[in-house]
PDB file of C-alpha atoms and ligand atoms in Angstrom:
ATOM      1  CA  MET A   1      37.737   6.690 -14.259  1.00  0.00           C
ATOM      2  CA  ASN A   2      38.553   9.191 -11.516  1.00  0.00           C
ATOM      3  CA  SER A   3      41.530   8.146  -9.416  1.00  0.00           C
ATOM      4  CA  PRO A   4      40.833   5.810  -6.565  1.00  0.00           C
ATOM      5  CA  MET A   5      42.868   8.400  -4.392  1.00  0.00           C
ATOM      6  CA  ASP A   6      42.190  11.979  -3.406  1.00  0.00           C
ATOM      7  CA  GLN A   7      45.118  13.935  -1.741  1.00  0.00           C
ATOM      8  CA  GLY A   8      46.737  10.681  -0.683  1.00  0.00           C
ATOM      9  CA  LYS A   9      43.640   9.120   0.652  1.00  0.00           C
ATOM     10  CA  PRO A  10      41.610   6.231  -0.821  1.00  0.00           C
ATOM     11  CA  ARG A  11      38.262   7.093  -1.848  1.00  0.00           C
ATOM     12  CA  ILE A  12      35.493   5.473   0.273  1.00  0.00           C
ATOM     13  CA  ALA A  13      32.627   3.625  -1.463  1.00  0.00           C
ATOM     14  CA  LEU A  14      29.764   2.294   0.261  1.00  0.00           C
ATOM     15  CA  VAL A  15      27.340  -0.359  -1.512  1.00  0.00           C
ATOM     16  CA  THR A  16      24.013  -1.282   0.341  1.00  0.00           C
ATOM     17  CA  GLY A  17      22.944  -4.916   0.250  1.00  0.00           C
ATOM     18  CA  ALA A  18      26.599  -5.933  -0.821  1.00  0.00           C
ATOM     19  CA  ASN A  19      26.505  -9.268   0.817  1.00  0.00           C
ATOM     20  CA  ARG A  20      24.985 -11.124  -2.084  1.00  0.00           C
ATOM     21  CA  GLY A  21      23.824 -10.643  -5.759  1.00  0.00           C
ATOM     22  CA  ILE A  22      24.466  -7.557  -7.878  1.00  0.00           C
ATOM     23  CA  GLY A  23      25.581  -5.554  -4.800  1.00  0.00           C
ATOM     24  CA  ARG A  24      28.201  -7.954  -3.971  1.00  0.00           C
ATOM     25  CA  GLU A  25      29.722  -7.847  -7.491  1.00  0.00           C
ATOM     26  CA  ILE A  26      29.616  -4.076  -7.808  1.00  0.00           C
ATOM     27  CA  ALA A  27      31.447  -3.905  -4.419  1.00  0.00           C
ATOM     28  CA  TYR A  28      34.031  -6.476  -5.841  1.00  0.00           C
ATOM     29  CA  GLN A  29      34.549  -4.623  -9.049  1.00  0.00           C
ATOM     30  CA  LEU A  30      34.967  -1.096  -7.118  1.00  0.00           C
ATOM     31  CA  ALA A  31      37.540  -2.928  -4.784  1.00  0.00           C
ATOM     32  CA  LEU A  32      39.273  -4.237  -7.816  1.00  0.00           C
ATOM     33  CA  LYS A  33      39.553  -0.656  -9.080  1.00  0.00           C
ATOM     34  CA  GLY A  34      41.428   0.258  -5.889  1.00  0.00           C
ATOM     35  CA  LEU A  35      38.757   1.902  -3.991  1.00  0.00           C
ATOM     36  CA  LYS A  36      38.203   1.339  -0.190  1.00  0.00           C
ATOM     37  CA  VAL A  37      34.840  -0.444  -0.293  1.00  0.00           C
ATOM     38  CA  LEU A  38      32.417  -0.784   2.787  1.00  0.00           C
ATOM     39  CA  ILE A  39      30.379  -3.720   2.383  1.00  0.00           C
ATOM     40  CA  GLY A  40      26.757  -2.747   3.512  1.00  0.00           C
ATOM     41  CA  SER A  41      24.912  -5.566   4.925  1.00  0.00           C
ATOM     42  CA  ARG A  42      21.784  -5.703   7.178  1.00  0.00           C
ATOM     43  CA  ASP A  43      22.991  -9.097   8.427  1.00  0.00           C
ATOM     44  CA  GLU A  44      26.425  -8.727  10.293  1.00  0.00           C
ATOM     45  CA  ASN A  45      27.292 -12.456   9.627  1.00  0.00           C
ATOM     46  CA  LYS A  46      26.339 -12.509   6.086  1.00  0.00           C
ATOM     47  CA  GLY A  47      28.501  -9.278   5.499  1.00  0.00           C
ATOM     48  CA  ARG A  48      31.503 -10.698   7.469  1.00  0.00           C
ATOM     49  CA  HIS A  49      31.593 -13.736   5.228  1.00  0.00           C
ATOM     50  CA  THR A  50      31.659 -11.525   2.019  1.00  0.00           C
ATOM     51  CA  VAL A  51      34.240  -9.376   3.479  1.00  0.00           C
ATOM     52  CA  GLU A  52      36.469 -12.322   4.251  1.00  0.00           C
ATOM     53  CA  ASP A  53      36.016 -13.779   0.964  1.00  0.00           C
ATOM     54  CA  MET A  54      37.178 -10.504  -0.663  1.00  0.00           C
ATOM     55  CA  ARG A  55      39.857  -9.958   1.722  1.00  0.00           C
ATOM     56  CA  ARG A  56      41.517 -13.342   0.859  1.00  0.00           C
ATOM     57  CA  GLU A  57      41.928 -11.785  -2.636  1.00  0.00           C
ATOM     58  CA  GLY A  58      43.852  -8.941  -1.112  1.00  0.00           C
ATOM     59  CA  LEU A  59      40.923  -6.513  -1.659  1.00  0.00           C
ATOM     60  CA  ALA A  60      40.514  -3.479   0.675  1.00  0.00           C
ATOM     61  CA  VAL A  61      36.889  -4.014   2.006  1.00  0.00           C
ATOM     62  CA  GLU A  62      35.267  -3.371   5.399  1.00  0.00           C
ATOM     63  CA  LEU A  63      32.077  -4.325   6.895  1.00  0.00           C
ATOM     64  CA  GLN A  64      29.285  -1.656   7.444  1.00  0.00           C
ATOM     65  CA  VAL A  65      26.179  -3.081   8.982  1.00  0.00           C
ATOM     66  CA  VAL A  66      23.231  -0.978   7.771  1.00  0.00           C
ATOM     67  CA  ASP A  67      19.576  -1.918   7.266  1.00  0.00           C
ATOM     68  CA  VAL A  68      18.256   0.823   4.923  1.00  0.00           C
ATOM     69  CA  SER A  69      14.673   0.324   5.964  1.00  0.00           C
ATOM     70  CA  ASP A  70      15.740   1.372   9.591  1.00  0.00           C
ATOM     71  CA  THR A  71      16.300   5.159  10.385  1.00  0.00           C
ATOM     72  CA  GLU A  72      18.372   4.328  13.283  1.00  0.00           C
ATOM     73  CA  SER A  73      20.475   1.774  11.596  1.00  0.00           C
ATOM     74  CA  VAL A  74      21.186   4.402   8.943  1.00  0.00           C
ATOM     75  CA  ARG A  75      21.973   7.034  11.459  1.00  0.00           C
ATOM     76  CA  LYS A  76      24.563   4.670  13.195  1.00  0.00           C
ATOM     77  CA  MET A  77      26.076   3.843   9.724  1.00  0.00           C
ATOM     78  CA  THR A  78      26.546   7.572   9.240  1.00  0.00           C
ATOM     79  CA  GLU A  79      28.269   8.213  12.554  1.00  0.00           C
ATOM     80  CA  SER A  80      30.406   5.211  12.085  1.00  0.00           C
ATOM     81  CA  VAL A  81      31.506   6.271   8.550  1.00  0.00           C
ATOM     82  CA  LYS A  82      32.174   9.761   9.845  1.00  0.00           C
ATOM     83  CA  GLN A  83      34.242   8.427  12.735  1.00  0.00           C
ATOM     84  CA  GLN A  84      36.278   5.913  10.965  1.00  0.00           C
ATOM     85  CA  TYR A  85      36.843   7.594   7.534  1.00  0.00           C
ATOM     86  CA  GLY A  86      35.628  11.124   7.748  1.00  0.00           C
ATOM     87  CA  ARG A  87      34.476  10.999   4.155  1.00  0.00           C
ATOM     88  CA  LEU A  88      32.149   9.122   1.781  1.00  0.00           C
ATOM     89  CA  ASP A  89      32.854   9.442  -1.796  1.00  0.00           C
ATOM     90  CA  ILE A  90      30.443   6.869  -3.571  1.00  0.00           C
ATOM     91  CA  LEU A  91      27.190   5.454  -2.520  1.00  0.00           C
ATOM     92  CA  VAL A  92      25.635   2.749  -4.414  1.00  0.00           C
ATOM     93  CA  ASN A  93      22.009   2.289  -3.160  1.00  0.00           C
ATOM     94  CA  ASN A  94      21.540  -1.400  -4.432  1.00  0.00           C
ATOM     95  CA  ALA A  95      19.607  -2.786  -1.530  1.00  0.00           C
ATOM     96  CA  GLY A  96      16.204  -3.842  -2.709  1.00  0.00           C
ATOM     97  CA  VAL A  97      13.259  -6.337  -2.210  1.00  0.00           C
ATOM     98  CA  LEU A  98      10.675  -7.660  -4.536  1.00  0.00           C
ATOM     99  CA  LEU A  99       7.827  -8.942  -2.631  1.00  0.00           C
ATOM    100  CA  ASP A 100       4.730  -8.994  -4.755  1.00  0.00           C
ATOM    101  CA  HIS A 101       5.916 -10.731  -8.078  1.00  0.00           C
ATOM    102  CA  GLY A 102       2.909 -11.667 -10.214  1.00  0.00           C
ATOM    103  CA  VAL A 103       0.469 -10.209  -7.901  1.00  0.00           C
ATOM    104  CA  SER A 104      -2.096  -7.816  -9.432  1.00  0.00           C
ATOM    105  CA  VAL A 105      -2.359  -4.139  -8.446  1.00  0.00           C
ATOM    106  CA  LEU A 106      -5.951  -4.943  -7.532  1.00  0.00           C
ATOM    107  CA  ASP A 107      -4.893  -7.554  -4.927  1.00  0.00           C
ATOM    108  CA  VAL A 108      -1.587  -6.328  -3.430  1.00  0.00           C
ATOM    109  CA  GLU A 109      -1.609  -5.740   0.400  1.00  0.00           C
ATOM    110  CA  GLU A 110      -0.960  -2.396   1.662  1.00  0.00           C
ATOM    111  CA  ALA A 111       1.548  -3.825   4.081  1.00  0.00           C
ATOM    112  CA  VAL A 112       3.529  -5.292   1.113  1.00  0.00           C
ATOM    113  CA  ILE A 113       3.775  -2.045  -0.598  1.00  0.00           C
ATOM    114  CA  LYS A 114       4.639  -0.174   2.596  1.00  0.00           C
ATOM    115  CA  GLU A 115       7.588  -2.803   3.165  1.00  0.00           C
ATOM    116  CA  THR A 116       8.690  -2.453  -0.452  1.00  0.00           C
ATOM    117  CA  PHE A 117       8.838   1.226  -0.223  1.00  0.00           C
ATOM    118  CA  GLU A 118      10.719   1.286   3.159  1.00  0.00           C
ATOM    119  CA  THR A 119      13.703  -0.382   1.386  1.00  0.00           C
ATOM    120  CA  ASN A 120      13.573   0.550  -2.206  1.00  0.00           C
ATOM    121  CA  TYR A 121      12.422   4.166  -2.082  1.00  0.00           C
ATOM    122  CA  PHE A 122      12.760   5.487   1.437  1.00  0.00           C
ATOM    123  CA  GLY A 123      16.041   3.396   2.119  1.00  0.00           C
ATOM    124  CA  ALA A 124      17.667   5.061  -0.965  1.00  0.00           C
ATOM    125  CA  LEU A 125      16.319   8.501   0.226  1.00  0.00           C
ATOM    126  CA  ARG A 126      17.705   8.030   3.732  1.00  0.00           C
ATOM    127  CA  MET A 127      21.185   6.871   2.415  1.00  0.00           C
ATOM    128  CA  ILE A 128      21.322   9.853   0.072  1.00  0.00           C
ATOM    129  CA  GLN A 129      20.328  12.417   2.856  1.00  0.00           C
ATOM    130  CA  ALA A 130      22.961  10.813   5.103  1.00  0.00           C
ATOM    131  CA  ALA A 131      25.622  10.724   2.338  1.00  0.00           C
ATOM    132  CA  VAL A 132      25.374  14.024   0.717  1.00  0.00           C
ATOM    133  CA  PRO A 133      26.630  16.233   3.506  1.00  0.00           C
ATOM    134  CA  LEU A 134      29.645  14.098   3.710  1.00  0.00           C
ATOM    135  CA  MET A 135      30.161  14.372  -0.019  1.00  0.00           C
ATOM    136  CA  LYS A 136      29.727  18.081  -0.047  1.00  0.00           C
ATOM    137  CA  GLU A 137      32.566  18.264   2.478  1.00  0.00           C
ATOM    138  CA  HIS A 138      35.015  17.086  -0.254  1.00  0.00           C
ATOM    139  CA  LYS A 139      33.016  18.534  -3.117  1.00  0.00           C
ATOM    140  CA  TYR A 140      32.984  15.202  -4.783  1.00  0.00           C
ATOM    141  CA  GLY A 141      30.330  12.428  -4.790  1.00  0.00           C
ATOM    142  CA  ARG A 142      28.951   9.629  -7.047  1.00  0.00           C
ATOM    143  CA  ILE A 143      25.632   8.133  -6.202  1.00  0.00           C
ATOM    144  CA  VAL A 144      24.160   5.217  -8.185  1.00  0.00           C
ATOM    145  CA  ASN A 145      20.590   4.137  -7.550  1.00  0.00           C
ATOM    146  CA  LEU A 146      19.840   0.494  -8.761  1.00  0.00           C
ATOM    147  CA  SER A 147      16.372   0.959 -10.624  1.00  0.00           C
ATOM    148  CA  SER A 148      14.639  -1.253 -12.978  1.00  0.00           C
ATOM    149  CA  GLY A 149      13.169  -0.877 -16.419  1.00  0.00           C
ATOM    150  CA  LEU A 150      10.054  -2.496 -14.917  1.00  0.00           C
ATOM    151  CA  GLY A 151       9.258   0.958 -13.320  1.00  0.00           C
ATOM    152  CA  ALA A 152       9.563   3.068 -16.476  1.00  0.00           C
ATOM    153  CA  PHE A 153       6.456   4.634 -17.739  1.00  0.00           C
ATOM    154  CA  GLU A 154       6.544   2.970 -21.225  1.00  0.00           C
ATOM    155  CA  VAL A 155       6.575  -0.520 -19.341  1.00  0.00           C
ATOM    156  CA  LEU A 156       3.974   0.557 -16.869  1.00  0.00           C
ATOM    157  CA  GLN A 157       1.712   1.434 -19.957  1.00  0.00           C
ATOM    158  CA  GLY A 158       1.994  -2.070 -21.098  1.00  0.00           C
ATOM    159  CA  LEU A 159       5.004  -2.435 -23.124  1.00  0.00           C
ATOM    160  CA  LEU A 160       6.187  -5.845 -21.776  1.00  0.00           C
ATOM    161  CA  GLY A 161       2.571  -7.078 -21.402  1.00  0.00           C
ATOM    162  CA  LEU A 162       2.978  -7.305 -17.593  1.00  0.00           C
ATOM    163  CA  LYS A 163      -0.268  -5.431 -17.027  1.00  0.00           C
ATOM    164  CA  GLY A 164      -0.735  -4.469 -13.512  1.00  0.00           C
ATOM    165  CA  SER A 165       1.363  -7.025 -11.923  1.00  0.00           C
ATOM    166  CA  THR A 166       4.351  -6.592  -9.402  1.00  0.00           C
ATOM    167  CA  SER A 167       3.077  -3.082  -8.740  1.00  0.00           C
ATOM    168  CA  ALA A 168       4.731  -2.431  -5.442  1.00  0.00           C
ATOM    169  CA  TYR A 169       8.092  -3.132  -6.744  1.00  0.00           C
ATOM    170  CA  ARG A 170       7.641  -1.486 -10.072  1.00  0.00           C
ATOM    171  CA  THR A 171       6.287   1.841  -8.499  1.00  0.00           C
ATOM    172  CA  SER A 172       8.968   1.795  -5.870  1.00  0.00           C
ATOM    173  CA  LYS A 173      11.433   1.915  -8.843  1.00  0.00           C
ATOM    174  CA  THR A 174       9.458   4.569 -10.507  1.00  0.00           C
ATOM    175  CA  LEU A 175       9.654   6.656  -7.329  1.00  0.00           C
ATOM    176  CA  LEU A 176      13.507   5.914  -7.291  1.00  0.00           C
ATOM    177  CA  ASN A 177      13.692   7.265 -10.727  1.00  0.00           C
ATOM    178  CA  ALA A 178      11.955  10.516  -9.795  1.00  0.00           C
ATOM    179  CA  LEU A 179      14.231  10.708  -6.751  1.00  0.00           C
ATOM    180  CA  THR A 180      17.262  10.515  -9.124  1.00  0.00           C
ATOM    181  CA  CYS A 181      16.070  13.378 -11.175  1.00  0.00           C
ATOM    182  CA  LEU A 182      15.225  15.593  -8.064  1.00  0.00           C
ATOM    183  CA  VAL A 183      18.383  14.958  -6.123  1.00  0.00           C
ATOM    184  CA  ALA A 184      20.522  15.585  -9.228  1.00  0.00           C
ATOM    185  CA  GLN A 185      19.408  19.262  -9.355  1.00  0.00           C
ATOM    186  CA  ASP A 186      20.327  19.690  -5.766  1.00  0.00           C
ATOM    187  CA  VAL A 187      23.772  18.370  -5.841  1.00  0.00           C
ATOM    188  CA  VAL A 188      24.998  19.738  -9.172  1.00  0.00           C
ATOM    189  CA  ASP A 189      26.859  22.543  -7.660  1.00  0.00           C
ATOM    190  CA  PHE A 190      28.865  20.412  -5.386  1.00  0.00           C
ATOM    191  CA  GLY A 191      30.814  18.088  -7.615  1.00  0.00           C
ATOM    192  CA  ILE A 192      28.235  15.363  -7.046  1.00  0.00           C
ATOM    193  CA  LYS A 193      26.625  13.147  -9.689  1.00  0.00           C
ATOM    194  CA  VAL A 194      23.507  10.970  -9.111  1.00  0.00           C
ATOM    195  CA  ASN A 195      22.326   8.375 -11.597  1.00  0.00           C
ATOM    196  CA  ALA A 196      20.022   5.442 -11.818  1.00  0.00           C
ATOM    197  CA  ALA A 197      21.014   2.035 -13.488  1.00  0.00           C
ATOM    198  CA  CYS A 198      18.916  -0.869 -14.867  1.00  0.00           C
ATOM    199  CA  PRO A 199      21.056  -4.111 -14.571  1.00  0.00           C
ATOM    200  CA  GLY A 200      18.695  -6.122 -16.814  1.00  0.00           C
ATOM    201  CA  ARG A 201      17.402  -9.423 -15.521  1.00  0.00           C
ATOM    202  CA  VAL A 202      20.279 -10.897 -13.626  1.00  0.00           C
ATOM    203  CA  GLN A 203      21.062 -14.206 -12.470  1.00  0.00           C
ATOM    204  CA  THR A 204      20.558 -13.577  -8.679  1.00  0.00           C
ATOM    205  CA  ASP A 205      18.004 -14.692  -6.165  1.00  0.00           C
ATOM    206  CA  MET A 206      15.765 -11.845  -7.242  1.00  0.00           C
ATOM    207  CA  GLY A 207      16.404 -12.294 -10.990  1.00  0.00           C
ATOM    208  CA  ARG A 208      15.684 -15.967 -10.753  1.00  0.00           C
ATOM    209  CA  SER A 209      12.655 -15.448  -8.947  1.00  0.00           C
ATOM    210  CA  THR A 210      10.910 -13.403 -11.712  1.00  0.00           C
ATOM    211  CA  THR A 211       9.751 -14.087 -15.386  1.00  0.00           C
ATOM    212  CA  SER A 212       8.482 -11.707 -17.799  1.00  0.00           C
ATOM    213  CA  LYS A 213       5.873 -12.560 -20.406  1.00  0.00           C
ATOM    214  CA  SER A 214       8.266 -13.339 -22.989  1.00  0.00           C
ATOM    215  CA  ASP A 215       9.810 -15.840 -20.772  1.00  0.00           C
ATOM    216  CA  THR A 216       8.693 -19.356 -20.050  1.00  0.00           C
ATOM    217  CA  GLU A 217       8.977 -20.626 -16.444  1.00  0.00           C
ATOM    218  CA  GLY A 218      12.185 -21.769 -15.581  1.00  0.00           C
ATOM    219  CA  VAL A 219      14.186 -19.818 -18.267  1.00  0.00           C
ATOM    220  CA  PRO A 220      17.313 -18.460 -16.612  1.00  0.00           C
ATOM    221  CA  ALA A 221      17.786 -14.665 -16.321  1.00  0.00           C
ATOM    222  CA  PRO A 222      19.882 -13.691 -19.247  1.00  0.00           C
ATOM    223  CA  VAL A 223      22.416 -11.396 -17.577  1.00  0.00           C
ATOM    224  CA  THR A 224      25.349 -12.481 -15.468  1.00  0.00           C
ATOM    225  CA  VAL A 225      26.064 -10.710 -12.169  1.00  0.00           C
ATOM    226  CA  VAL A 226      29.220  -9.335 -13.734  1.00  0.00           C
ATOM    227  CA  GLU A 227      27.301  -7.848 -16.601  1.00  0.00           C
ATOM    228  CA  GLY A 228      24.551  -6.668 -14.360  1.00  0.00           C
ATOM    229  CA  ALA A 229      27.158  -4.750 -12.152  1.00  0.00           C
ATOM    230  CA  ASP A 230      28.991  -3.089 -15.034  1.00  0.00           C
ATOM    231  CA  THR A 231      26.614   0.046 -15.662  1.00  0.00           C
ATOM    232  CA  ALA A 232      26.359   0.722 -11.909  1.00  0.00           C
ATOM    233  CA  VAL A 233      30.437   0.465 -11.525  1.00  0.00           C
ATOM    234  CA  TRP A 234      30.785   2.745 -14.496  1.00  0.00           C
ATOM    235  CA  LEU A 235      28.385   5.258 -12.974  1.00  0.00           C
ATOM    236  CA  ALA A 236      30.055   5.063  -9.613  1.00  0.00           C
ATOM    237  CA  THR A 237      33.365   6.060 -11.152  1.00  0.00           C
ATOM    238  CA  LEU A 238      32.346   8.668 -13.619  1.00  0.00           C
ATOM    239  CA  ASP A 239      34.784  11.406 -14.611  1.00  0.00           C
ATOM    240  CA  GLU A 240      34.012  14.988 -14.103  1.00  0.00           C
ATOM    241  CA  ASP A 241      32.325  15.302 -17.546  1.00  0.00           C
ATOM    242  CA  GLY A 242      30.141  12.396 -17.019  1.00  0.00           C
ATOM    243  CA  PRO A 243      26.230  12.525 -16.942  1.00  0.00           C
ATOM    244  CA  ASN A 244      24.201  13.583 -13.790  1.00  0.00           C
ATOM    245  CA  GLY A 245      20.507  12.891 -13.313  1.00  0.00           C
ATOM    246  CA  GLY A 246      20.171  10.204 -16.024  1.00  0.00           C
ATOM    247  CA  PHE A 247      18.965   6.493 -16.345  1.00  0.00           C
ATOM    248  CA  PHE A 248      21.149   3.986 -17.947  1.00  0.00           C
ATOM    249  CA  ARG A 249      21.177   0.464 -19.163  1.00  0.00           C
ATOM    250  CA  GLU A 250      24.340  -1.178 -20.660  1.00  0.00           C
ATOM    251  CA  ARG A 251      26.226   2.150 -20.123  1.00  0.00           C
ATOM    252  CA  LYS A 252      23.386   3.787 -22.634  1.00  0.00           C
ATOM    253  CA  PRO A 253      20.692   6.124 -21.742  1.00  0.00           C
ATOM    254  CA  ALA A 254      17.265   4.309 -20.917  1.00  0.00           C
ATOM    255  CA  ASN A 255      13.673   5.621 -21.284  1.00  0.00           C
ATOM    256  CA  TRP A 256      12.425   6.685 -17.695  1.00  0.00           C
TER     257      TRP A 256
HETATM  258  P1  LIG B   1      18.976 -10.068  -4.297  1.00  0.00           P
HETATM  259  O1  LIG B   1      19.863 -11.005  -4.913  1.00  0.00           O
HETATM  260  O2  LIG B   1      17.790 -10.308  -3.879  1.00  0.00           O
HETATM  261  O3  LIG B   1      19.770  -9.109  -3.217  1.00  0.00           O
HETATM  262  C1  LIG B   1      19.308  -8.234  -2.582  1.00  0.00           C
HETATM  263  C2  LIG B   1      20.209  -7.563  -1.601  1.00  0.00           C
HETATM  264  O4  LIG B   1      19.596  -6.484  -0.792  1.00  0.00           O
HETATM  265  C3  LIG B   1      20.667  -8.602  -0.411  1.00  0.00           C
HETATM  266  O5  LIG B   1      21.996  -8.344  -0.072  1.00  0.00           O
HETATM  267  C4  LIG B   1      19.742  -8.153   0.639  1.00  0.00           C
HETATM  268  O6  LIG B   1      20.179  -8.552   1.952  1.00  0.00           O
HETATM  269  C5  LIG B   1      19.793  -6.651   0.532  1.00  0.00           C
HETATM  270  N1  LIG B   1      18.725  -5.934   1.273  1.00  0.00           N
HETATM  271  C6  LIG B   1      17.390  -6.074   1.015  1.00  0.00           C
HETATM  272  N2  LIG B   1      16.644  -5.454   2.052  1.00  0.00           N
HETATM  273  C7  LIG B   1      17.608  -4.700   2.597  1.00  0.00           C
HETATM  274  C8  LIG B   1      17.586  -3.674   3.687  1.00  0.00           C
HETATM  275  N3  LIG B   1      16.470  -3.245   4.119  1.00  0.00           N
HETATM  276  N4  LIG B   1      18.767  -3.110   3.961  1.00  0.00           N
HETATM  277  C9  LIG B   1      19.942  -3.558   3.551  1.00  0.00           C
HETATM  278  N5  LIG B   1      20.047  -4.595   2.640  1.00  0.00           N
HETATM  279  C10 LIG B   1      18.702  -5.093   2.119  1.00  0.00           C
HETATM  280  O7  LIG B   1      18.726  -8.807  -5.326  1.00  0.00           O
HETATM  281  P2  LIG B   1      19.666  -8.383  -6.683  1.00  0.00           P
HETATM  282  O8  LIG B   1      19.085  -9.266  -7.765  1.00  0.00           O
HETATM  283  O9  LIG B   1      21.102  -8.398  -6.251  1.00  0.00           O
HETATM  284  O10 LIG B   1      19.252  -6.892  -6.870  1.00  0.00           O
HETATM  285  C11 LIG B   1      20.020  -5.828  -6.478  1.00  0.00           C
HETATM  286  C12 LIG B   1      19.408  -4.489  -6.856  1.00  0.00           C
HETATM  287  O11 LIG B   1      19.156  -4.568  -8.324  1.00  0.00           O
HETATM  288  C13 LIG B   1      18.020  -4.335  -6.343  1.00  0.00           C
HETATM  289  O12 LIG B   1      17.615  -3.008  -6.037  1.00  0.00           O
HETATM  290  C14 LIG B   1      17.016  -4.709  -7.372  1.00  0.00           C
HETATM  291  O13 LIG B   1      15.569  -4.178  -7.463  1.00  0.00           O
HETATM  292  C15 LIG B   1      17.745  -4.277  -8.666  1.00  0.00           C
HETATM  293  N6  LIG B   1      17.500  -4.911  -9.833  1.00  0.00           N
HETATM  294  C16 LIG B   1      17.613  -6.267  -9.942  1.00  0.00           C
HETATM  295  C17 LIG B   1      17.298  -7.030 -11.108  1.00  0.00           C
HETATM  296  C18 LIG B   1      17.484  -8.530 -11.286  1.00  0.00           C
HETATM  297  O14 LIG B   1      17.189  -9.063 -12.282  1.00  0.00           O
HETATM  298  N7  LIG B   1      18.063  -9.290 -10.338  1.00  0.00           N
HETATM  299  C19 LIG B   1      16.626  -6.390 -12.152  1.00  0.00           C
HETATM  300  C20 LIG B   1      16.558  -4.923 -12.071  1.00  0.00           C
HETATM  301  C21 LIG B   1      16.822  -4.244 -10.884  1.00  0.00           C
HETATM  302  P3  LIG B   1      19.719  -9.901   2.639  1.00  0.00           P
HETATM  303  O15 LIG B   1      20.950 -10.954   2.066  1.00  0.00           O
HETATM  304  O16 LIG B   1      19.979  -9.704   4.186  1.00  0.00           O
HETATM  305  O17 LIG B   1      18.516 -10.354   2.325  1.00  0.00           O
END
C-alpha cells in the first residue's frame, strides 16, 4: 500500500455515504490503515454518530456533510475540504440508491430513473469533477466507484435471468462503468487512478432488499460488509503500478 503520509502530512480520503453499510466499512478500513478519513454523510446526525463511534476506537475521522445529488452541497463540500485540508487524495464514490427493485423496464417511472441517476451517476460525476483538480495539485489521486455486476452487459443481456427488472439502478451502474473508463483516460498523466468495484451482494440494507433469480426470498445476502469493502479499500490504496480504468470484484478483473 502507498504510505498513509505524504511529506509529513496525512493523506485525506473521502467516502460518500459512509454513515452506514459498505461505505462505513470502507471508511473504517481506510482509517485503520492510518489515513485521515472524511465520513461523507448527507445527514449530519447520522454522520456524527458514525464519527463518534470510530473516534472511540482512536481513529482519525471527521464528518463531511455532502449530498451527492445536490450540486450546491458538493460545492460546499469542496470548499470545506480545500479550506480545512488543502488536499484530497482518495475519493470513494460509494453513495448509492436502489429504488426500482423488481420493477420492469416497461413500468419504471421516469421520476424514479432520474432520482436514481442523480445519485448513482451524476453524484459520482460531480464528486469526481470536484476532486480531480485537488488531486492534480499533489499529482496523486485514487478514485473508486462502487459499481455493480448488475450493470455489466453480460448480465443486462440475460446472464442472471433478471430480464428487464431493476433497470434504473442497473443502467445507472452501466453509466458509472462508462464514466470510470472515460475519466481514467483524462487523469492518467497526473498520478491519478480511477477504478470501479463490485462488492458482491452484501449484507446491508440495500443488499438485504434484493434477491437474484437463484435466490429464494429471505435468503440472506452472502457477502459480509468486511468482505464487500475489501476490493474498494484495495483500489483506494493502490501503488503506482496498480491498474487504472478497470472493473474489479474480489480484487480480480470483472467483465464490464
Ligand atoms: P446502503 O446500505 O443502502 O447505504 C447507502 C448509503 O448511501 C447510505 O449511507 C446513504 O445515506 C447513502 N446515500 C444515498 N443517497 C445519497 C446521496 N444522495 N448523497 C449522499 N449519500 C447518499 O447501500 P450499500 O449496500 O452500503 O451500498 C453501497 C454502494 O455499493 C452503493 O453504491 C451500491 O449501489 C453498491 N452496491 C451494493 C451492493 C449490495 O449488495 N449491498 C451490491 C453491488 C453494489 P442515508 O443513510 O442518508 O440514506
